[in-house]
Amino acid sequence: MAHADKTTGTGRLNQASGEDRVLLPIREIPTHWYNVLADLPFELAPPISPATGAPVTFDEMARIFPPQLIEQEMGHDRLVPIPEPVLDVLAMWRPTPMIRARRLEKALGTPARIYFKHEGVSPAGSHKPNTAVPQAYYNKISGIHRLTTETGAGQWGSALAFASRLFDLQCRVYMVRVSFDQKPYRRTFMRLYGAEVLASPSPLTASGRTILAEHPDSPGSLGIAISEAVEEAAGREDTHYSLGSVLNHVLLHQTVIGQEAQKQMALAGDYPDYVYGCHGGGSNFGGLALPFVGEALKGRPVTAVAVEPESCPTLTKGRMAYDFGDTAGLTPILRMYTLGHGFVPPAVHAGGLRYHGASPIVSALVEKGLMKAETVPQQAVFESAMLFARTEGIIPAPESGHAVAAVVKKALELKEEARTATILFSLSGHGLLDLSAYEAFIDGKINNGGCPGEAIEEALSHLPAVTT
Amino acid sequence: MAHADKTTGTGRLNQASGEDRVLLPIREIPTHWYNVLADLPFELAPPISPATGAPVTFDEMARIFPPQLIEQEMGHDRLVPIPEPVLDVLAMWRPTPMIRARRLEKALGTPARIYFKHEGVSPAGSHKPNTAVPQAYYNKISGIHRLTTETGAGQWGSALAFASRLFDLQCRVYMVRVSFDQKPYRRTFMRLYGAEVLASPSPLTASGRTILAEHPDSPGSLGIAISEAVEEAAGREDTHYSLGSVLNHVLLHQTVIGQEAQKQMALAGDYPDYVYGCHGGGSNFGGLALPFVGEALKGRPVTAVAVEPESCPTLTKGRMAYDFGDTAGLTPILRMYTLGHGFVPPAVHAGGLRYHGASPIVSALVEKGLMKAETVPQQAVFESAMLFARTEGIIPAPESGHAVAAVVKKALELKEEARTATILFSLSGHGLLDLSAYEAFIDGKINNGGCPGEAIEEALSHLPAVTT
C-alpha cells in the first residue's frame, strides 16, 4: 500500500503532475487577437462579389455582418483588442488547459512529447465559442436582434446558441440533415439554450427548395446550410448571419488558442516542432497554428499540419481557385482550396469537416508552403480517438479525432526513427454528443469511406469564372 | 464599440472575472481525505451481518472489498493520506473550479452570493471518479483483476469504467434497466472505456432472476443492481465489488470536494452560510458538506442541506432504522434512513437519486440535527437547471439539478426577505448524456411524479429485525 510521503512525496508528485496539465490564471487570457496578415510576406487575394466581379465592398458585407466584424475581416492590424464584455464571457472557461499526454505517449512507446490544448472545456464543448461570443457581442451592440447560421456536427450551432443566449439574441440554426438525424442530443442542446433548429436543406428558403426539388433525400452539407442561413439573413433587416469558420475574422478570434499555448509551452519549458489540428473550414487549426506560424516567420520554425478526412480532402486534393463559400452561390467568391461548391461530401461521422472549401488564410499558407496538410481515413480516426480516451480519459469529438490520428501516426514514425520531437495538437472539442459514432465503431460498423474522386472532378468542373 | 483599455481595463476585468472562477493550482489537491467520524461527538451504529446478527467483521467484508478500503470503512483517523498513484490520476482534472454564479444571481435578482463547485469537469463527467480511482487502485494492488458494480443514471458506472481502464482492471456494470433503455449514450460511454454493461435486473444472477420472475418488466432500481453486482463478486475469487456511494470509505474519498472548496472560499474571501448538494446515497452531498460540518463542530456554523427528489424522499419521509443496502438482502444491514429495501422508486429522470437508503453518516447527522434535508419536485428541478444552463452555460445532470432547484428557492426566499447570505452547492455532474430528459422537459412532457406514499408504507413494513 503506497501511502503518500507526508513530508515530500505528495508535494513532489503534484508538482510533477502540474507540469502535465499546464494551467494559466484567468488574467493570462490574451487581451488581443493576433492577425497573421500583418506578418505575411504577401497579400491575400481579395474576396470577389458575384454581383459585380470586383472585390467585395464594406457596404456589400454590411448586409449580413456588423461593421466591427467587417473591419476585422479586412484589417491588417497585428493586434486587435478584445472588448471587455467578450473577455468577461471568455473568462467563464478560458484559459483552457494545455495537457501533456503522458499516458498516450507511454501507450505508444514513443520518444515524442505530445501536448494537447483542450478546447472541449467550453460550455458548448468546443473551440467554437471563442468566435461565437465576439460575433454575438458585435451584432448585439450594432442593434441586431436575430442571428442565423449553419451547423454541421452541431459544435458551431451549439456555440452560437450559447453566445446568443448570453447577449439576448434570437438564434436560428440550419443543421445539416445527416447530423440533424444522427444527433438528437445536439438538437436538444441548442434548443436548451433557446435556439431554433431546422434540418437543412429546408423548405423555408429558395436555396433549400432548389436542392430538395432535385434531391428530396439530400443528406445536406455545410455549403447548402450556409446558403440557407445567408439567404434568410440577407432578406431581413433585423437579422444577421454568423459564420463559424473560413473567414479571416473567425480565424482572428480563434488565435486566443495559439497565444495561450505559447505561454503554456514557455511554462512547460518546451516548444513544438509540430502543430496539428483537424481542418474543416480552418478556424480550429488556424486558431492554434497561426500564432506559431507568426513566430516561424520571425525565425522560430514549426511544422504546422492541417488534418482532413480522406473523404473530404479539400487542401490535399482540391484546387486553389476562386469559388463560392456556399452551394447556392450567394456568398462572395473566395480564393481558397476547394473541391467545388457543388460537392456534397459523403456522410462520415465528422460533420464539422464536411466542407468543400477552406479558409483563404490557411489555403494561402498551404499554397506557399508555410503550412502542410494531410488526410486520415475514418477507421484510423476512431482507433486513435479511442486510444486517446482510454489513456487520457477525454473522449475526442470525431473532428478532433482526425488530429489525434495524425499525431499518433507521427509519434509512431518518430519511435521508428528513434527520434524525439515535441508535438502540440488542438483537441478542438469533446465527443460526448457524438457517442453514436463511437458505438458504430465499437460495433465494427465504421468503414473508411475513401476519397470520392469522381464527384470531386465533377464539382471542380463547375468553378465560377473569375478574372482578377 | 467597447474596446478594452490597454493600460488598465482588461487587466482589471480579468482580475474581477478571476474572482468569479476560483482556481487552485494542482499542488493544492488535498493530500489527505478527511474523516468526519474523528470529530463527531457520537459513535455510528455498526453495520450488522445478516448471517450472524452481530457487527460485520473485517473478514466478512474481505470477501468483496480489499483490506485498505475495509480499514477506511471502519477507521477513525481524522486524516487519511491519499496514495501517490491516486493523486497522480486525480491531477488529471483536480482541483475542480469553484465558480461564483453571478449570472444566475442576476437573473434571480437575489442579494445572495451563489457559488458552485463544478465536479462535472472530470473525464467521466461527475464527482464519482474521486472514489472510483482509489477503489480501483486499492483493488489492483490487492491482486484483484475484475470489478463489478451497479449504476443508476450511469455516472458511477462511467467513473468506475474509467478508473478500471487506468488501472487495467476488467469492469462489469449492472445498469438499472430504465436508465439502460433511456440512455444509449451512457452505455456507449462505459463500453468505450472497455466496461461490459448489462441491464439490471438481469438473468445472470439469482437476485436478478427472482425479480424478473415476479416482474418481467421491472424498471430496476439501485437496490436490485447492487444485489446483482454483490452476488457476482461474492461468488468469484478474482472479482471484487465496488460501491459508488453510501459507505463511509466512499464519503471519505469524496471529501476532496469540500476541502478544496474551503481553500477556494478563503481565496474568495467568503464563507458559506448554506451548503447544498443533491442526495442519492450521500457521497456527493457528504463530499462537499462534511469538511464544513467538521468546521461547524469546531464552532463555525453552516446549514448543510441534502436535496432529494419528492419521488424518493429517503431522508425526509423514510425511517431511521437498520435495513439492507440492497433489494435481495445480500449486503450488511446498515442503520440509516430508509424507504425499505423493497421500495422501487418511480422512473424519474434522475437515476442517481433513486435509492431506498442513505449513507449512515449523513443519516446520523440528519438525525442529530447537524444536517438538514428537503425535497424538490421534478418540474422545479428542470426549470431551475435550464435557468442555470442559460445563465452559467453549463447543463447540470438532472441529479445536480435538484441542488440547483433548492438553491434557486433559497435565493428567492432571501430576496423576499431582503437578506443576503452565501450559498455553496455541488454541481455534481454535467447533463450532456442526459439530454433526453431535457428534451422531454422542453417539450412539456415532464411531470412532478409526486411522493409514492403507499409504496413507501408497504416497503417500510418489511424492515429486517435487528436488535442491538
PDB file of N, CA, C and O in Angstrom, chain B residues 199-250:
ATOM      1  N   ALA B 199     -28.149  -4.769 -18.542  1.00  0.00           N
ATOM      2  CA  ALA B 199     -29.362  -4.201 -17.949  1.00  0.00           C
ATOM      3  C   ALA B 199     -29.722  -4.995 -16.704  1.00  0.00           C
ATOM      4  O   ALA B 199     -29.673  -6.224 -16.707  1.00  0.00           O
ATOM      5  N   SER B 200     -30.070  -4.283 -15.635  1.00  0.00           N
ATOM      6  CA  SER B 200     -30.464  -4.930 -14.380  1.00  0.00           C
ATOM      7  C   SER B 200     -31.928  -4.600 -14.075  1.00  0.00           C
ATOM      8  O   SER B 200     -32.316  -3.445 -14.187  1.00  0.00           O
ATOM      9  N   PRO B 201     -32.751  -5.560 -13.673  1.00  0.00           N
ATOM     10  CA  PRO B 201     -32.420  -6.950 -13.353  1.00  0.00           C
ATOM     11  C   PRO B 201     -32.027  -7.762 -14.593  1.00  0.00           C
ATOM     12  O   PRO B 201     -32.623  -7.609 -15.645  1.00  0.00           O
ATOM     13  N   SER B 202     -31.016  -8.623 -14.392  1.00  0.00           N
ATOM     14  CA  SER B 202     -30.519  -9.461 -15.477  1.00  0.00           C
ATOM     15  C   SER B 202     -30.772 -10.922 -15.154  1.00  0.00           C
ATOM     16  O   SER B 202     -30.956 -11.283 -13.987  1.00  0.00           O
ATOM     17  N   PRO B 203     -30.746 -11.775 -16.171  1.00  0.00           N
ATOM     18  CA  PRO B 203     -30.910 -13.212 -15.900  1.00  0.00           C
ATOM     19  C   PRO B 203     -29.615 -13.871 -15.437  1.00  0.00           C
ATOM     20  O   PRO B 203     -29.599 -15.070 -15.183  1.00  0.00           O
ATOM     21  N   LEU B 204     -28.525 -13.098 -15.277  1.00  0.00           N
ATOM     22  CA  LEU B 204     -27.221 -13.688 -14.934  1.00  0.00           C
ATOM     23  C   LEU B 204     -27.062 -14.013 -13.454  1.00  0.00           C
ATOM     24  O   LEU B 204     -26.151 -14.743 -13.081  1.00  0.00           O
ATOM     25  N   THR B 205     -27.904 -13.422 -12.602  1.00  0.00           N
ATOM     26  CA  THR B 205     -27.743 -13.652 -11.160  1.00  0.00           C
ATOM     27  C   THR B 205     -29.047 -14.182 -10.576  1.00  0.00           C
ATOM     28  O   THR B 205     -30.132 -13.961 -11.139  1.00  0.00           O
ATOM     29  N   ALA B 206     -28.931 -14.850  -9.443  1.00  0.00           N
ATOM     30  CA  ALA B 206     -30.132 -15.336  -8.764  1.00  0.00           C
ATOM     31  C   ALA B 206     -31.006 -14.157  -8.345  1.00  0.00           C
ATOM     32  O   ALA B 206     -32.238 -14.193  -8.472  1.00  0.00           O
ATOM     33  N   SER B 207     -30.363 -13.062  -7.885  1.00  0.00           N
ATOM     34  CA  SER B 207     -31.125 -11.872  -7.473  1.00  0.00           C
ATOM     35  C   SER B 207     -31.927 -11.325  -8.645  1.00  0.00           C
ATOM     36  O   SER B 207     -33.109 -10.981  -8.501  1.00  0.00           O
ATOM     37  N   GLY B 208     -31.300 -11.243  -9.789  1.00  0.00           N
ATOM     38  CA  GLY B 208     -31.980 -10.720 -10.969  1.00  0.00           C
ATOM     39  C   GLY B 208     -33.110 -11.637 -11.410  1.00  0.00           C
ATOM     40  O   GLY B 208     -34.220 -11.186 -11.710  1.00  0.00           O
ATOM     41  N   ARG B 209     -32.832 -12.937 -11.409  1.00  0.00           N
ATOM     42  CA  ARG B 209     -33.851 -13.890 -11.856  1.00  0.00           C
ATOM     43  C   ARG B 209     -35.080 -13.854 -10.959  1.00  0.00           C
ATOM     44  O   ARG B 209     -36.214 -13.950 -11.423  1.00  0.00           O
ATOM     45  N   THR B 210     -34.868 -13.699  -9.664  1.00  0.00           N
ATOM     46  CA  THR B 210     -36.002 -13.634  -8.724  1.00  0.00           C
ATOM     47  C   THR B 210     -36.908 -12.453  -9.057  1.00  0.00           C
ATOM     48  O   THR B 210     -38.130 -12.579  -9.097  1.00  0.00           O
ATOM     49  N   ILE B 211     -36.294 -11.296  -9.276  1.00  0.00           N
ATOM     50  CA  ILE B 211     -37.084 -10.105  -9.605  1.00  0.00           C
ATOM     51  C   ILE B 211     -37.812 -10.320 -10.928  1.00  0.00           C
ATOM     52  O   ILE B 211     -39.013 -10.048 -11.044  1.00  0.00           O
ATOM     53  N   LEU B 212     -37.074 -10.806 -11.943  1.00  0.00           N
ATOM     54  CA  LEU B 212     -37.663 -10.961 -13.273  1.00  0.00           C
ATOM     55  C   LEU B 212     -38.826 -11.950 -13.262  1.00  0.00           C
ATOM     56  O   LEU B 212     -39.801 -11.785 -14.005  1.00  0.00           O
ATOM     57  N   ALA B 213     -38.735 -12.983 -12.411  1.00  0.00           N
ATOM     58  CA  ALA B 213     -39.817 -13.963 -12.347  1.00  0.00           C
ATOM     59  C   ALA B 213     -41.108 -13.301 -11.898  1.00  0.00           C
ATOM     60  O   ALA B 213     -42.186 -13.578 -12.404  1.00  0.00           O
ATOM     61  N   GLU B 214     -40.963 -12.362 -10.951  1.00  0.00           N
ATOM     62  CA  GLU B 214     -42.165 -11.707 -10.410  1.00  0.00           C
ATOM     63  C   GLU B 214     -42.581 -10.502 -11.258  1.00  0.00           C
ATOM     64  O   GLU B 214     -43.759 -10.258 -11.483  1.00  0.00           O
ATOM     65  N   HIS B 215     -41.585  -9.731 -11.729  1.00  0.00           N
ATOM     66  CA  HIS B 215     -41.847  -8.510 -12.501  1.00  0.00           C
ATOM     67  C   HIS B 215     -41.005  -8.515 -13.777  1.00  0.00           C
ATOM     68  O   HIS B 215     -39.944  -7.888 -13.822  1.00  0.00           O
ATOM     69  N   PRO B 216     -41.456  -9.208 -14.809  1.00  0.00           N
ATOM     70  CA  PRO B 216     -40.638  -9.300 -16.037  1.00  0.00           C
ATOM     71  C   PRO B 216     -40.327  -7.923 -16.627  1.00  0.00           C
ATOM     72  O   PRO B 216     -39.330  -7.762 -17.317  1.00  0.00           O
ATOM     73  N   ASP B 217     -41.170  -6.929 -16.345  1.00  0.00           N
ATOM     74  CA  ASP B 217     -40.952  -5.587 -16.896  1.00  0.00           C
ATOM     75  C   ASP B 217     -40.359  -4.633 -15.870  1.00  0.00           C
ATOM     76  O   ASP B 217     -40.466  -3.409 -16.018  1.00  0.00           O
ATOM     77  N   SER B 218     -39.760  -5.155 -14.824  1.00  0.00           N
ATOM     78  CA  SER B 218     -39.198  -4.290 -13.774  1.00  0.00           C
ATOM     79  C   SER B 218     -38.282  -3.216 -14.361  1.00  0.00           C
ATOM     80  O   SER B 218     -37.398  -3.521 -15.159  1.00  0.00           O
ATOM     81  N   PRO B 219     -38.510  -1.933 -13.955  1.00  0.00           N
ATOM     82  CA  PRO B 219     -37.606  -0.879 -14.419  1.00  0.00           C
ATOM     83  C   PRO B 219     -36.255  -0.950 -13.714  1.00  0.00           C
ATOM     84  O   PRO B 219     -35.340  -0.218 -14.058  1.00  0.00           O
ATOM     85  N   GLY B 220     -36.160  -1.836 -12.727  1.00  0.00           N
ATOM     86  CA  GLY B 220     -34.918  -1.934 -11.964  1.00  0.00           C
ATOM     87  C   GLY B 220     -34.817  -0.843 -10.931  1.00  0.00           C
ATOM     88  O   GLY B 220     -35.648   0.064 -10.858  1.00  0.00           O
ATOM     89  N   SER B 221     -33.807  -0.967 -10.083  1.00  0.00           N
ATOM     90  CA  SER B 221     -33.528   0.045  -9.065  1.00  0.00           C
ATOM     91  C   SER B 221     -32.083  -0.119  -8.650  1.00  0.00           C
ATOM     92  O   SER B 221     -31.460  -1.156  -8.941  1.00  0.00           O
ATOM     93  N   LEU B 222     -31.538   0.871  -7.980  1.00  0.00           N
ATOM     94  CA  LEU B 222     -30.172   0.744  -7.494  1.00  0.00           C
ATOM     95  C   LEU B 222     -30.062  -0.440  -6.541  1.00  0.00           C
ATOM     96  O   LEU B 222     -29.085  -1.189  -6.568  1.00  0.00           O
ATOM     97  N   GLY B 223     -31.084  -0.640  -5.722  1.00  0.00           N
ATOM     98  CA  GLY B 223     -31.063  -1.745  -4.755  1.00  0.00           C
ATOM     99  C   GLY B 223     -30.943  -3.093  -5.438  1.00  0.00           C
ATOM    100  O   GLY B 223     -30.193  -3.981  -4.995  1.00  0.00           O
ATOM    101  N   ILE B 224     -31.677  -3.279  -6.545  1.00  0.00           N
ATOM    102  CA  ILE B 224     -31.617  -4.545  -7.288  1.00  0.00           C
ATOM    103  C   ILE B 224     -30.239  -4.708  -7.945  1.00  0.00           C
ATOM    104  O   ILE B 224     -29.625  -5.777  -7.897  1.00  0.00           O
ATOM    105  N   ALA B 225     -29.758  -3.630  -8.559  1.00  0.00           N
ATOM    106  CA  ALA B 225     -28.478  -3.710  -9.263  1.00  0.00           C
ATOM    107  C   ALA B 225     -27.329  -3.989  -8.291  1.00  0.00           C
ATOM    108  O   ALA B 225     -26.387  -4.723  -8.617  1.00  0.00           O
ATOM    109  N   ILE B 226     -27.410  -3.425  -7.095  1.00  0.00           N
ATOM    110  CA  ILE B 226     -26.400  -3.713  -6.069  1.00  0.00           C
ATOM    111  C   ILE B 226     -26.419  -5.204  -5.730  1.00  0.00           C
ATOM    112  O   ILE B 226     -25.379  -5.865  -5.660  1.00  0.00           O
ATOM    113  N   SER B 227     -27.625  -5.751  -5.551  1.00  0.00           N
ATOM    114  CA  SER B 227     -27.730  -7.186  -5.251  1.00  0.00           C
ATOM    115  C   SER B 227     -27.013  -8.013  -6.302  1.00  0.00           C
ATOM    116  O   SER B 227     -26.255  -8.941  -5.989  1.00  0.00           O
ATOM    117  N   GLU B 228     -27.236  -7.701  -7.553  1.00  0.00           N
ATOM    118  CA  GLU B 228     -26.636  -8.496  -8.628  1.00  0.00           C
ATOM    119  C   GLU B 228     -25.110  -8.381  -8.616  1.00  0.00           C
ATOM    120  O   GLU B 228     -24.398  -9.380  -8.748  1.00  0.00           O
ATOM    121  N   ALA B 229     -24.621  -7.145  -8.467  1.00  0.00           N
ATOM    122  CA  ALA B 229     -23.163  -6.939  -8.503  1.00  0.00           C
ATOM    123  C   ALA B 229     -22.485  -7.591  -7.304  1.00  0.00           C
ATOM    124  O   ALA B 229     -21.411  -8.199  -7.437  1.00  0.00           O
ATOM    125  N   VAL B 230     -23.120  -7.476  -6.122  1.00  0.00           N
ATOM    126  CA  VAL B 230     -22.547  -8.086  -4.917  1.00  0.00           C
ATOM    127  C   VAL B 230     -22.572  -9.609  -5.043  1.00  0.00           C
ATOM    128  O   VAL B 230     -21.585 -10.295  -4.740  1.00  0.00           O
ATOM    129  N   GLU B 231     -23.678 -10.137  -5.528  1.00  0.00           N
ATOM    130  CA  GLU B 231     -23.803 -11.600  -5.666  1.00  0.00           C
ATOM    131  C   GLU B 231     -22.688 -12.144  -6.554  1.00  0.00           C
ATOM    132  O   GLU B 231     -22.037 -13.135  -6.216  1.00  0.00           O
ATOM    133  N   GLU B 232     -22.446 -11.474  -7.674  1.00  0.00           N
ATOM    134  CA  GLU B 232     -21.418 -11.967  -8.586  1.00  0.00           C
ATOM    135  C   GLU B 232     -20.024 -11.880  -7.950  1.00  0.00           C
ATOM    136  O   GLU B 232     -19.239 -12.824  -8.043  1.00  0.00           O
ATOM    137  N   ALA B 233     -19.739 -10.745  -7.294  1.00  0.00           N
ATOM    138  CA  ALA B 233     -18.409 -10.563  -6.713  1.00  0.00           C
ATOM    139  C   ALA B 233     -18.165 -11.571  -5.590  1.00  0.00           C
ATOM    140  O   ALA B 233     -17.067 -12.120  -5.458  1.00  0.00           O
ATOM    141  N   ALA B 234     -19.210 -11.830  -4.789  1.00  0.00           N
ATOM    142  CA  ALA B 234     -19.058 -12.752  -3.658  1.00  0.00           C
ATOM    143  C   ALA B 234     -18.772 -14.164  -4.155  1.00  0.00           C
ATOM    144  O   ALA B 234     -18.154 -14.968  -3.457  1.00  0.00           O
ATOM    145  N   GLY B 235     -19.180 -14.467  -5.369  1.00  0.00           N
ATOM    146  CA  GLY B 235     -19.033 -15.822  -5.890  1.00  0.00           C
ATOM    147  C   GLY B 235     -17.767 -16.050  -6.698  1.00  0.00           C
ATOM    148  O   GLY B 235     -17.541 -17.153  -7.175  1.00  0.00           O
ATOM    149  N   ARG B 236     -16.921 -15.025  -6.867  1.00  0.00           N
ATOM    150  CA  ARG B 236     -15.707 -15.202  -7.694  1.00  0.00           C
ATOM    151  C   ARG B 236     -14.472 -14.694  -6.977  1.00  0.00           C
ATOM    152  O   ARG B 236     -14.436 -13.556  -6.503  1.00  0.00           O
ATOM    153  N   GLU B 237     -13.462 -15.508  -6.973  1.00  0.00           N
ATOM    154  CA  GLU B 237     -12.217 -15.217  -6.255  1.00  0.00           C
ATOM    155  C   GLU B 237     -11.506 -13.983  -6.827  1.00  0.00           C
ATOM    156  O   GLU B 237     -10.943 -13.181  -6.092  1.00  0.00           O
ATOM    157  N   ASP B 238     -11.517 -13.836  -8.153  1.00  0.00           N
ATOM    158  CA  ASP B 238     -10.726 -12.770  -8.798  1.00  0.00           C
ATOM    159  C   ASP B 238     -11.485 -11.452  -8.876  1.00  0.00           C
ATOM    160  O   ASP B 238     -10.995 -10.480  -9.433  1.00  0.00           O
ATOM    161  N   THR B 239     -12.712 -11.442  -8.341  1.00  0.00           N
ATOM    162  CA  THR B 239     -13.606 -10.306  -8.548  1.00  0.00           C
ATOM    163  C   THR B 239     -14.007  -9.664  -7.226  1.00  0.00           C
ATOM    164  O   THR B 239     -14.331 -10.363  -6.270  1.00  0.00           O
ATOM    165  N   HIS B 240     -13.935  -8.354  -7.192  1.00  0.00           N
ATOM    166  CA  HIS B 240     -14.458  -7.617  -6.048  1.00  0.00           C
ATOM    167  C   HIS B 240     -15.613  -6.732  -6.493  1.00  0.00           C
ATOM    168  O   HIS B 240     -15.845  -6.536  -7.684  1.00  0.00           O
ATOM    169  N   TYR B 241     -16.296  -6.206  -5.486  1.00  0.00           N
ATOM    170  CA  TYR B 241     -17.422  -5.323  -5.730  1.00  0.00           C
ATOM    171  C   TYR B 241     -17.005  -3.902  -5.381  1.00  0.00           C
ATOM    172  O   TYR B 241     -16.181  -3.677  -4.486  1.00  0.00           O
ATOM    173  N   SER B 242     -17.563  -2.946  -6.101  1.00  0.00           N
ATOM    174  CA  SER B 242     -17.206  -1.554  -5.861  1.00  0.00           C
ATOM    175  C   SER B 242     -18.499  -0.750  -5.767  1.00  0.00           C
ATOM    176  O   SER B 242     -19.360  -0.857  -6.637  1.00  0.00           O
ATOM    177  N   LEU B 243     -18.624   0.020  -4.691  1.00  0.00           N
ATOM    178  CA  LEU B 243     -19.865   0.770  -4.462  1.00  0.00           C
ATOM    179  C   LEU B 243     -19.602   2.263  -4.642  1.00  0.00           C
ATOM    180  O   LEU B 243     -18.589   2.780  -4.185  1.00  0.00           O
ATOM    181  N   GLY B 244     -20.530   2.940  -5.300  1.00  0.00           N
ATOM    182  CA  GLY B 244     -20.295   4.340  -5.655  1.00  0.00           C
ATOM    183  C   GLY B 244     -20.784   5.350  -4.653  1.00  0.00           C
ATOM    184  O   GLY B 244     -20.623   6.559  -4.865  1.00  0.00           O
ATOM    185  N   SER B 245     -21.418   4.893  -3.559  1.00  0.00           N
ATOM    186  CA  SER B 245     -21.954   5.862  -2.600  1.00  0.00           C
ATOM    187  C   SER B 245     -22.189   5.159  -1.267  1.00  0.00           C
ATOM    188  O   SER B 245     -21.685   4.062  -1.046  1.00  0.00           O
ATOM    189  N   VAL B 246     -22.908   5.764  -0.377  1.00  0.00           N
ATOM    190  CA  VAL B 246     -23.461   5.216   0.859  1.00  0.00           C
ATOM    191  C   VAL B 246     -22.398   4.938   1.947  1.00  0.00           C
ATOM    192  O   VAL B 246     -22.509   5.432   3.061  1.00  0.00           O
ATOM    193  N   LEU B 247     -21.379   4.132   1.612  1.00  0.00           N
ATOM    194  CA  LEU B 247     -20.468   3.651   2.657  1.00  0.00           C
ATOM    195  C   LEU B 247     -19.485   4.730   3.109  1.00  0.00           C
ATOM    196  O   LEU B 247     -19.215   5.697   2.385  1.00  0.00           O
ATOM    197  N   ASN B 248     -18.936   4.519   4.301  1.00  0.00           N
ATOM    198  CA  ASN B 248     -18.030   5.512   4.899  1.00  0.00           C
ATOM    199  C   ASN B 248     -16.821   5.804   4.022  1.00  0.00           C
ATOM    200  O   ASN B 248     -16.409   6.953   3.868  1.00  0.00           O
ATOM    201  N   HIS B 249     -16.216   4.748   3.446  1.00  0.00           N
ATOM    202  CA  HIS B 249     -14.991   4.980   2.677  1.00  0.00           C
ATOM    203  C   HIS B 249     -15.278   5.767   1.406  1.00  0.00           C
ATOM    204  O   HIS B 249     -14.421   6.494   0.916  1.00  0.00           O
ATOM    205  N   VAL B 250     -16.477   5.631   0.875  1.00  0.00           N
ATOM    206  CA  VAL B 250     -16.838   6.383  -0.336  1.00  0.00           C
ATOM    207  C   VAL B 250     -16.968   7.865   0.009  1.00  0.00           C
ATOM    208  O   VAL B 250     -16.419   8.731  -0.685  1.00  0.00           O
TER     209      VAL B 250
END
